[in-house]
Tab-separated table of C-alpha atoms and ligand atoms in Angstrom:
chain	number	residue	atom	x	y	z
A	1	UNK	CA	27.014	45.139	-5.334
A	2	UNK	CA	24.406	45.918	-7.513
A	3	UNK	CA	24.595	42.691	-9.704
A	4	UNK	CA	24.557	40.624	-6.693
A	5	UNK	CA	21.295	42.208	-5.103
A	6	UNK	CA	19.885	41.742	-8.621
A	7	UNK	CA	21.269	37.997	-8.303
A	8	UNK	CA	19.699	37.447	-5.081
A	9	UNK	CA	16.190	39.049	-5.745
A	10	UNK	CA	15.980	36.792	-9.037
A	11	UNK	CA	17.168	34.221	-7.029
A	12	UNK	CA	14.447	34.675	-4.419
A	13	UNK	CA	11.812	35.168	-7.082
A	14	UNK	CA	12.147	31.705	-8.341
A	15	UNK	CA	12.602	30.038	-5.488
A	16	UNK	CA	8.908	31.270	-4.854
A	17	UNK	CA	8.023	30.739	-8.540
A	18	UNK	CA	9.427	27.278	-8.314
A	19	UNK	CA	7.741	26.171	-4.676
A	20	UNK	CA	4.494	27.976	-5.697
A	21	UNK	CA	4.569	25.356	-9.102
A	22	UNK	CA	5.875	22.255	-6.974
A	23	UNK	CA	2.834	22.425	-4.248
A	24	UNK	CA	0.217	23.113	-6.971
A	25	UNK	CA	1.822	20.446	-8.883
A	26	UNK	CA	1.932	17.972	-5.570
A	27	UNK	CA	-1.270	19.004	-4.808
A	28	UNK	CA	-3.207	19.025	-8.178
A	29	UNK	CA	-3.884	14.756	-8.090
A	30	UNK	CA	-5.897	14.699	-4.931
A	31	UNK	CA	-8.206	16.734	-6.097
A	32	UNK	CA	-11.462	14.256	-7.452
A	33	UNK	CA	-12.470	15.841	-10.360
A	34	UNK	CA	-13.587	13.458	-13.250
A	35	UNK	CA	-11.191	14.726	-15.703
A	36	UNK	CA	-10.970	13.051	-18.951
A	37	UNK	CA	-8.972	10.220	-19.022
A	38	UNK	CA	-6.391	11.700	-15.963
A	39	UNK	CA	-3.135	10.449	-16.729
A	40	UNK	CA	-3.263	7.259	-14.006
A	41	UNK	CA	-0.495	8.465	-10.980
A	42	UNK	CA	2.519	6.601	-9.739
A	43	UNK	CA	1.731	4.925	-6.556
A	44	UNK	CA	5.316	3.245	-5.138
A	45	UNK	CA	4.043	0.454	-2.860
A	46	UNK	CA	6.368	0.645	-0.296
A	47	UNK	CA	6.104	4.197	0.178
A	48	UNK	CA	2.311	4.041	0.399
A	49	UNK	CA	2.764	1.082	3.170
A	50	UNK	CA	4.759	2.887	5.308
A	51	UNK	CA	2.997	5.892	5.468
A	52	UNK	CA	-0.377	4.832	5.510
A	53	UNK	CA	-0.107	2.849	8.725
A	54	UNK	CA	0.432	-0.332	10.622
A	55	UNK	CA	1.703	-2.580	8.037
A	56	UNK	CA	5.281	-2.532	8.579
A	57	UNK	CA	5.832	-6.271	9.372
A	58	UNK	CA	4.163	-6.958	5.655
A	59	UNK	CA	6.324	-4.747	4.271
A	60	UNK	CA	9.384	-5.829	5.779
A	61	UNK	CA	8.208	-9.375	4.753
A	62	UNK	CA	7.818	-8.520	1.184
A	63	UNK	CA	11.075	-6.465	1.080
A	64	UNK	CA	12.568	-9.726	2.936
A	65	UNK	CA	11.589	-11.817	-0.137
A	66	UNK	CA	11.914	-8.956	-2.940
A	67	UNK	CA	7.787	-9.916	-3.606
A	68	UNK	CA	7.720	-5.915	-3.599
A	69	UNK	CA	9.414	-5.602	-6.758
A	70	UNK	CA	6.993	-7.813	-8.359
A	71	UNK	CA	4.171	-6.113	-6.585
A	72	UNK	CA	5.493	-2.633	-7.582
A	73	UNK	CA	6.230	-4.201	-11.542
A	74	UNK	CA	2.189	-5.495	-11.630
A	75	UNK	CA	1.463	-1.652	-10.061
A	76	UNK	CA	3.089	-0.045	-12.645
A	77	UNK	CA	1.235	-1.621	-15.313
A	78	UNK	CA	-1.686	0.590	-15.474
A	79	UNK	CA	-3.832	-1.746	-17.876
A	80	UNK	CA	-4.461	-4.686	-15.084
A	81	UNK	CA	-3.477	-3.155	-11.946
A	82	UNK	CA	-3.009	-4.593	-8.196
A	83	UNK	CA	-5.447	-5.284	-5.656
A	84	UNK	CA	-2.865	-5.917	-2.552
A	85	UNK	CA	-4.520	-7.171	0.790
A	86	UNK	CA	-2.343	-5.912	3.559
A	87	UNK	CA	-2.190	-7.692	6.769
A	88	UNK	CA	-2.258	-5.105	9.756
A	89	UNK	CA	0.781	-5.258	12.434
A	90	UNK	CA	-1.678	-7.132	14.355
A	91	UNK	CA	-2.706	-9.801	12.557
A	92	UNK	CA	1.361	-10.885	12.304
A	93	UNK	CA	1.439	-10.456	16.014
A	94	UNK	CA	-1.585	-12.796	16.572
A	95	UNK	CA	0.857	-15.676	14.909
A	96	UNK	CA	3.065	-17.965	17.177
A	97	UNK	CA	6.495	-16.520	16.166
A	98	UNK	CA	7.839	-19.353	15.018
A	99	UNK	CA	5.333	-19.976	12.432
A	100	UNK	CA	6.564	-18.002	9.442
A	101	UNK	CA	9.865	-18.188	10.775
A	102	UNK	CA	10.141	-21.880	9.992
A	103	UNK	CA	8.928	-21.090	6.304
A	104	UNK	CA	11.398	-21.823	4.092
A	105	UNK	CA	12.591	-18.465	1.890
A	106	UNK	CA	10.644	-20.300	-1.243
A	107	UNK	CA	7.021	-20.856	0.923
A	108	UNK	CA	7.601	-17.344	2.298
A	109	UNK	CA	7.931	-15.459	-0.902
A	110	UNK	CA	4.690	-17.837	-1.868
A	111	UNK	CA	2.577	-16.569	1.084
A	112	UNK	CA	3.648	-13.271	0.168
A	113	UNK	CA	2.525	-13.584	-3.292
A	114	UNK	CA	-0.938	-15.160	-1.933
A	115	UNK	CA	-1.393	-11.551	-0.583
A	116	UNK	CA	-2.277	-9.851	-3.794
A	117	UNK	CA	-4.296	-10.376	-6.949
A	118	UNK	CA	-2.950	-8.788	-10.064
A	119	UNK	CA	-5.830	-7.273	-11.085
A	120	UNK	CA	-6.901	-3.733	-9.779
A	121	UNK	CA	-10.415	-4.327	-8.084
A	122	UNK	CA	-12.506	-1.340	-6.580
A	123	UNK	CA	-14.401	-2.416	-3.468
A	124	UNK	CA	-17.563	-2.068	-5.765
A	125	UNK	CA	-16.727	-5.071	-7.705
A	126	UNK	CA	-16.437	-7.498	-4.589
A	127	UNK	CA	-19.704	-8.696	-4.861
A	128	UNK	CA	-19.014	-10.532	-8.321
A	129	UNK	CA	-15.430	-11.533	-6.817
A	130	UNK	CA	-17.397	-13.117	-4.334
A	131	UNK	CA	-19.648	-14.902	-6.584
A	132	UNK	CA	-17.136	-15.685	-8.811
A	133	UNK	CA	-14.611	-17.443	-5.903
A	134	UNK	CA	-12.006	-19.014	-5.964
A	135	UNK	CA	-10.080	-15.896	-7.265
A	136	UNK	CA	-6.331	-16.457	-7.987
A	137	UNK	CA	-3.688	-14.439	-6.045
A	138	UNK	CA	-0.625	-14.270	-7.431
A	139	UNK	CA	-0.179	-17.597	-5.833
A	140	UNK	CA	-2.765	-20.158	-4.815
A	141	UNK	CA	-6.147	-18.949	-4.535
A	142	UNK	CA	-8.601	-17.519	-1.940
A	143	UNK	CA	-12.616	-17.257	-1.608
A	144	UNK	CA	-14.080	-13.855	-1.352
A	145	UNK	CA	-17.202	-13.649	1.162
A	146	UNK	CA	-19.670	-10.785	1.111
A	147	UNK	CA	-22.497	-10.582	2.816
A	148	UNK	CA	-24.056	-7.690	4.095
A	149	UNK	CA	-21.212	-5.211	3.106
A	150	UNK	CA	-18.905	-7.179	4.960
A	151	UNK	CA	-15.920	-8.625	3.257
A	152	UNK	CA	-14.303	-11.591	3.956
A	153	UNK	CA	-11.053	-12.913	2.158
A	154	UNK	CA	-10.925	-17.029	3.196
A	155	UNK	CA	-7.809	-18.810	2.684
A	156	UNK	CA	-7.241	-22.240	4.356
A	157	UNK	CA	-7.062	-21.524	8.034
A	158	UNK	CA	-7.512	-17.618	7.897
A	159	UNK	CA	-10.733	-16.095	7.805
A	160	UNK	CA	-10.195	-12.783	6.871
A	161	UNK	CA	-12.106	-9.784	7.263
A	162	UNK	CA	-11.359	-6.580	5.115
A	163	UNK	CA	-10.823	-4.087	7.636
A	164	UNK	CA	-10.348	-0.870	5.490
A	165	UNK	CA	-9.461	0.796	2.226
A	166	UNK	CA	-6.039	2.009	1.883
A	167	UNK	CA	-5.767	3.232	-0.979
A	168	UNK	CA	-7.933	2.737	-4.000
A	169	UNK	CA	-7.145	4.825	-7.458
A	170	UNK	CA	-7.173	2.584	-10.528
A	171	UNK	CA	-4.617	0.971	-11.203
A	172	UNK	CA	-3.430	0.559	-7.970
A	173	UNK	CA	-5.756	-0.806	-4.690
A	174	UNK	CA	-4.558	-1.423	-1.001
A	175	UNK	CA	-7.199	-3.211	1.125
A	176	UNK	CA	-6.012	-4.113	5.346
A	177	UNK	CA	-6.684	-7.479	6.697
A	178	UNK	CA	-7.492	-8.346	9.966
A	179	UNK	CA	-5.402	-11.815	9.494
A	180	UNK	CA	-2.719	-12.665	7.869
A	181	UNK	CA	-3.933	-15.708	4.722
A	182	UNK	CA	-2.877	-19.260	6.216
A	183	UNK	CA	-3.592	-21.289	2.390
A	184	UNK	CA	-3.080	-25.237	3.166
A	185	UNK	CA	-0.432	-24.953	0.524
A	186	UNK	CA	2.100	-23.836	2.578
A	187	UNK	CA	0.547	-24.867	5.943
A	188	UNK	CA	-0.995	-28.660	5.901
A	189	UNK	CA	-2.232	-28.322	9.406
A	190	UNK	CA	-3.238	-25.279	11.397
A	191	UNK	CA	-0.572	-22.925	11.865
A	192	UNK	CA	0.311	-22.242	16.005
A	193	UNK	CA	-1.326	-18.873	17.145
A	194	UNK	CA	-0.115	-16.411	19.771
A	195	UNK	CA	-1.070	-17.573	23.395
A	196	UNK	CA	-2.063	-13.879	23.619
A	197	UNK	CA	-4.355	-12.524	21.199
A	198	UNK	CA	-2.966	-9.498	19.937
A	199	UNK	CA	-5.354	-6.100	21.194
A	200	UNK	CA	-8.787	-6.555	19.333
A	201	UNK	CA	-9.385	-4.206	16.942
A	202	UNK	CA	-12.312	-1.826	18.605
A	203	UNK	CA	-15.499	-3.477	17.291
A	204	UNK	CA	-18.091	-1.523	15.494
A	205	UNK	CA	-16.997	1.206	12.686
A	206	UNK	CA	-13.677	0.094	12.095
A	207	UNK	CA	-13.800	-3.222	11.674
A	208	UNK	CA	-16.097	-2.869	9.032
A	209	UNK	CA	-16.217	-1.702	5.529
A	210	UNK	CA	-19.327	-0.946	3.793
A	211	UNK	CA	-19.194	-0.966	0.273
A	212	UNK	CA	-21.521	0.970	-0.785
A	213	UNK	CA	-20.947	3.448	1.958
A	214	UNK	CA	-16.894	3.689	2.797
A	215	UNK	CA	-16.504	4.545	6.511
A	216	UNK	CA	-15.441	7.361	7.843
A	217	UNK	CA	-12.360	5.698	9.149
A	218	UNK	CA	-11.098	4.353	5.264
A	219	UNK	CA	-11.639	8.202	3.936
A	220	UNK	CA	-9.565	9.113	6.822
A	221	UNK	CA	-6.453	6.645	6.196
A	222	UNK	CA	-6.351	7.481	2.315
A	223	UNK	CA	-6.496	11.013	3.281
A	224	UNK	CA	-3.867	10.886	5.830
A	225	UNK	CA	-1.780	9.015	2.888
A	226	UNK	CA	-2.339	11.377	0.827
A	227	UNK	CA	-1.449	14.103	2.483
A	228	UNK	CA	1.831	12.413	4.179
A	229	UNK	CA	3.111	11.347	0.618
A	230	UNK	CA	2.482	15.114	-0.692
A	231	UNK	CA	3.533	16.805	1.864
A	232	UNK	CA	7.241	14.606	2.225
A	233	UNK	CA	7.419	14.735	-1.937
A	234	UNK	CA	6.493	19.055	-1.431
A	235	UNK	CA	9.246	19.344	1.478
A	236	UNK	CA	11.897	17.164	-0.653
A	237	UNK	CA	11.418	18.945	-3.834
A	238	UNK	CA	11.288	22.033	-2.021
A	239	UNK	CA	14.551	21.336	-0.875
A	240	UNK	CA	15.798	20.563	-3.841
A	241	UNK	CA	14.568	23.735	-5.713
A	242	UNK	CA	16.378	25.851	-2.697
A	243	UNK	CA	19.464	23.233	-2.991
A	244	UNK	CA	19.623	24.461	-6.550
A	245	UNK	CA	18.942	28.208	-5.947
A	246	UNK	CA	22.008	28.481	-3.370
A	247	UNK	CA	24.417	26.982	-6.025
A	248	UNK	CA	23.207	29.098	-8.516
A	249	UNK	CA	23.675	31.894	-6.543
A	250	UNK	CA	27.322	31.385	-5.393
A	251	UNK	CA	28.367	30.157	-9.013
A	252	UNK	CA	27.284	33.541	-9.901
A	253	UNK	CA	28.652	35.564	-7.472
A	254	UNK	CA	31.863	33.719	-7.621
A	255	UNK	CA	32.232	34.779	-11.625
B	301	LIG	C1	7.835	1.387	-11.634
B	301	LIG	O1	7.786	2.661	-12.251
B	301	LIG	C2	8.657	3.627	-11.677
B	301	LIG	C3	8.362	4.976	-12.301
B	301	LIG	O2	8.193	4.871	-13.674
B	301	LIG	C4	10.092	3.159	-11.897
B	301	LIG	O3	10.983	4.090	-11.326
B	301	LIG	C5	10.265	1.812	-11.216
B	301	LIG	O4	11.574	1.320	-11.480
B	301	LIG	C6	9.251	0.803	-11.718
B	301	LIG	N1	9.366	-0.378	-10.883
B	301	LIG	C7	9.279	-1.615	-11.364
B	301	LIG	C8	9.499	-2.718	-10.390
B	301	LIG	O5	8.965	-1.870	-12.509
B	302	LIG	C1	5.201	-21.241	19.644
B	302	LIG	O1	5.121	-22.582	19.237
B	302	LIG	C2	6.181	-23.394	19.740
B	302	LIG	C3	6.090	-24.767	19.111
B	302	LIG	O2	4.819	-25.288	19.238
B	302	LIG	C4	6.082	-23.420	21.265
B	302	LIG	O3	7.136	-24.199	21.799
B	302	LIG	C5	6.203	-22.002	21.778
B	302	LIG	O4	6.023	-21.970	23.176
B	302	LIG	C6	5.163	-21.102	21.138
B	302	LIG	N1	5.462	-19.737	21.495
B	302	LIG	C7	4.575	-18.966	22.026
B	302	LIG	C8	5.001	-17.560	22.320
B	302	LIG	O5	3.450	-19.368	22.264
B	303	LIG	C1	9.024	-24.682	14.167
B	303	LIG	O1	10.102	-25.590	14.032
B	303	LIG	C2	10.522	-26.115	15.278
B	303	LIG	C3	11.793	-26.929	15.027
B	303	LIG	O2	11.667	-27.725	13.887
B	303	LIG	C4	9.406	-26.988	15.867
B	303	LIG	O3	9.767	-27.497	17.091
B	303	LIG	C5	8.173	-26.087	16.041
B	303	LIG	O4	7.079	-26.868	16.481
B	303	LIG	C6	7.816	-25.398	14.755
B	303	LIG	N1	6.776	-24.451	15.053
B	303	LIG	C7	5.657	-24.386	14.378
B	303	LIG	C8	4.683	-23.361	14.823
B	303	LIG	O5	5.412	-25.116	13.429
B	304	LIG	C1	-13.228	-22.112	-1.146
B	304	LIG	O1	-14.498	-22.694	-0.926
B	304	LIG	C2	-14.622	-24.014	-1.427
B	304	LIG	C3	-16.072	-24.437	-1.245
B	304	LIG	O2	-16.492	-24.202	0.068
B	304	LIG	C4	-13.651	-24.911	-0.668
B	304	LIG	O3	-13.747	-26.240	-1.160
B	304	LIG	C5	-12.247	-24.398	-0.888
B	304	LIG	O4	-11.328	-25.152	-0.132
B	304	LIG	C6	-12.155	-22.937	-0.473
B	304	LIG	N1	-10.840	-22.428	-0.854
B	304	LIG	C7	-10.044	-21.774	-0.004
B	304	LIG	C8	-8.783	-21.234	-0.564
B	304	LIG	O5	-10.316	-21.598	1.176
């Protein structure tokens, strides 16, 4: 009786030990100090697109074509990074369907691939993107427009306007698009668009990003990522750690 109280209060204590070290440890990269040289974190793409909003159709388009496995390959090399321009739920819906569904799988995976340059840029350095245009994707190639702290990302028949910041943490930078890139490579003429424009993004704050001055709406979407990603990766190896406690305690109490 004795032994097993023992068991179960040793048990108990690092069960607490253990959570107390996971949070800290899940905790410890948001914090912004400028530590030297801060070991550069994992982001996993698809985990960051799904969790940090409406981008579900872009991910389900770059899973379609596996593009997210060279995406995630180019993200985990931390000395030239990803800048990946993600296409909000809206700007798919503001397509006639049939227009990327008559891609073939080869010009699919290609528009995919035009949606990301494999170089990490911070939305500081768009300025000199823009003056140096045309800047290669990972296919084809795209003009950058800034003017007044707006950024545009031109490609063929899209006009794009960079809605938000994602995420941005060297080596790895997510950036939304209002429109999904249209580059003549794939689409000779102008591509068929939706007979109903899909709802307008609220004009003002939103639909613009300073860079200079991130809005208040771009801190609030990296946050929110941030804190979804944690707190799923706390819960999960919280489980884990209690997973492990239980069997330890029944392989003792069953000796
Ligand atoms: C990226 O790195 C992670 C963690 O090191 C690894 O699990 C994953 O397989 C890598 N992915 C690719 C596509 O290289
Ligand atoms: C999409 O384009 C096709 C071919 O031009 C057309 O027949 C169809 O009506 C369009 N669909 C919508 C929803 O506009
Ligand atoms: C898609 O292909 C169908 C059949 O070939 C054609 O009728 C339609 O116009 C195409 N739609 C677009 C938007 O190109
Ligand atoms: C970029 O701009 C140049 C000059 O205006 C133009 O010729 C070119 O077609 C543009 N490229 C893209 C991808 O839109």
């Amino acid at each position: 009786m004795e032994l097993k109280a023992a068991v179960l209060v040793s048990a108990l204590l690092c069960l607490a030990l253990s959570r107390g070290a996971l949070s800290q440890r899940a905790r410890a990269p948001i914090v912004e100090t400028p530590a030297p040289a801060p070991a550069p974190r994992h982001v996993e793409l698809a985990e960051l697109l799904s969790l940090a909003g409406p981008y579900g159709k872009f991910l389900e388009y770059l899973t379609m074509t596996d593009v997210i496995k060279t995406f995630q390959s180019q993200a985990n090399d931390t000395k030239q990074g990803i800048t990946v321009f993600a296409p909000q739920d809206s700007a798919f819906a503001a397509l006639n369907e049939t227009v990327l569904s008559n891609l073939t799988t080869d010009q699919l995976r290609s528009l995919m691939l035009h949606h990301a340059m494999p170089r990490y840029y911070q939305l500081s350095a768009f300025s000199a993107l823009a003056a140096a245009s045309p800047v290669s994707m990972f296919a084809y190639k795209v003009n950058v427009t800034y003017a007044a702290g707006t950024i545009g990302v031109v490609s063929g028949w899209a006009t794009a306007k960079l809605a938000s910041s994602v995420y941005s943490t060297s080596p790895v930078a997510v950036y939304a698009l209002n429109r999904v890139l249209l580059p003549k490579e794939i689409f000779p003429a102008a591509p068929e668009m939706a007979p109903v424009p899909a709802p307008a993004p609220a004009p003002g704050r939103g639909g613009k990003v300073m860079a200079d001055a991130p809005g208040a709406s771009e801190r609030a979407a990296s946050d929110n990522a941030d804190a979804k990603s944690s707190s799923c990766r706390v819960v999960g190896a919280g489980s884990l750690a209690l997973g492990y406690v239980v069997l330890l305690v029944s392989g003792l109490l069953m000796v």
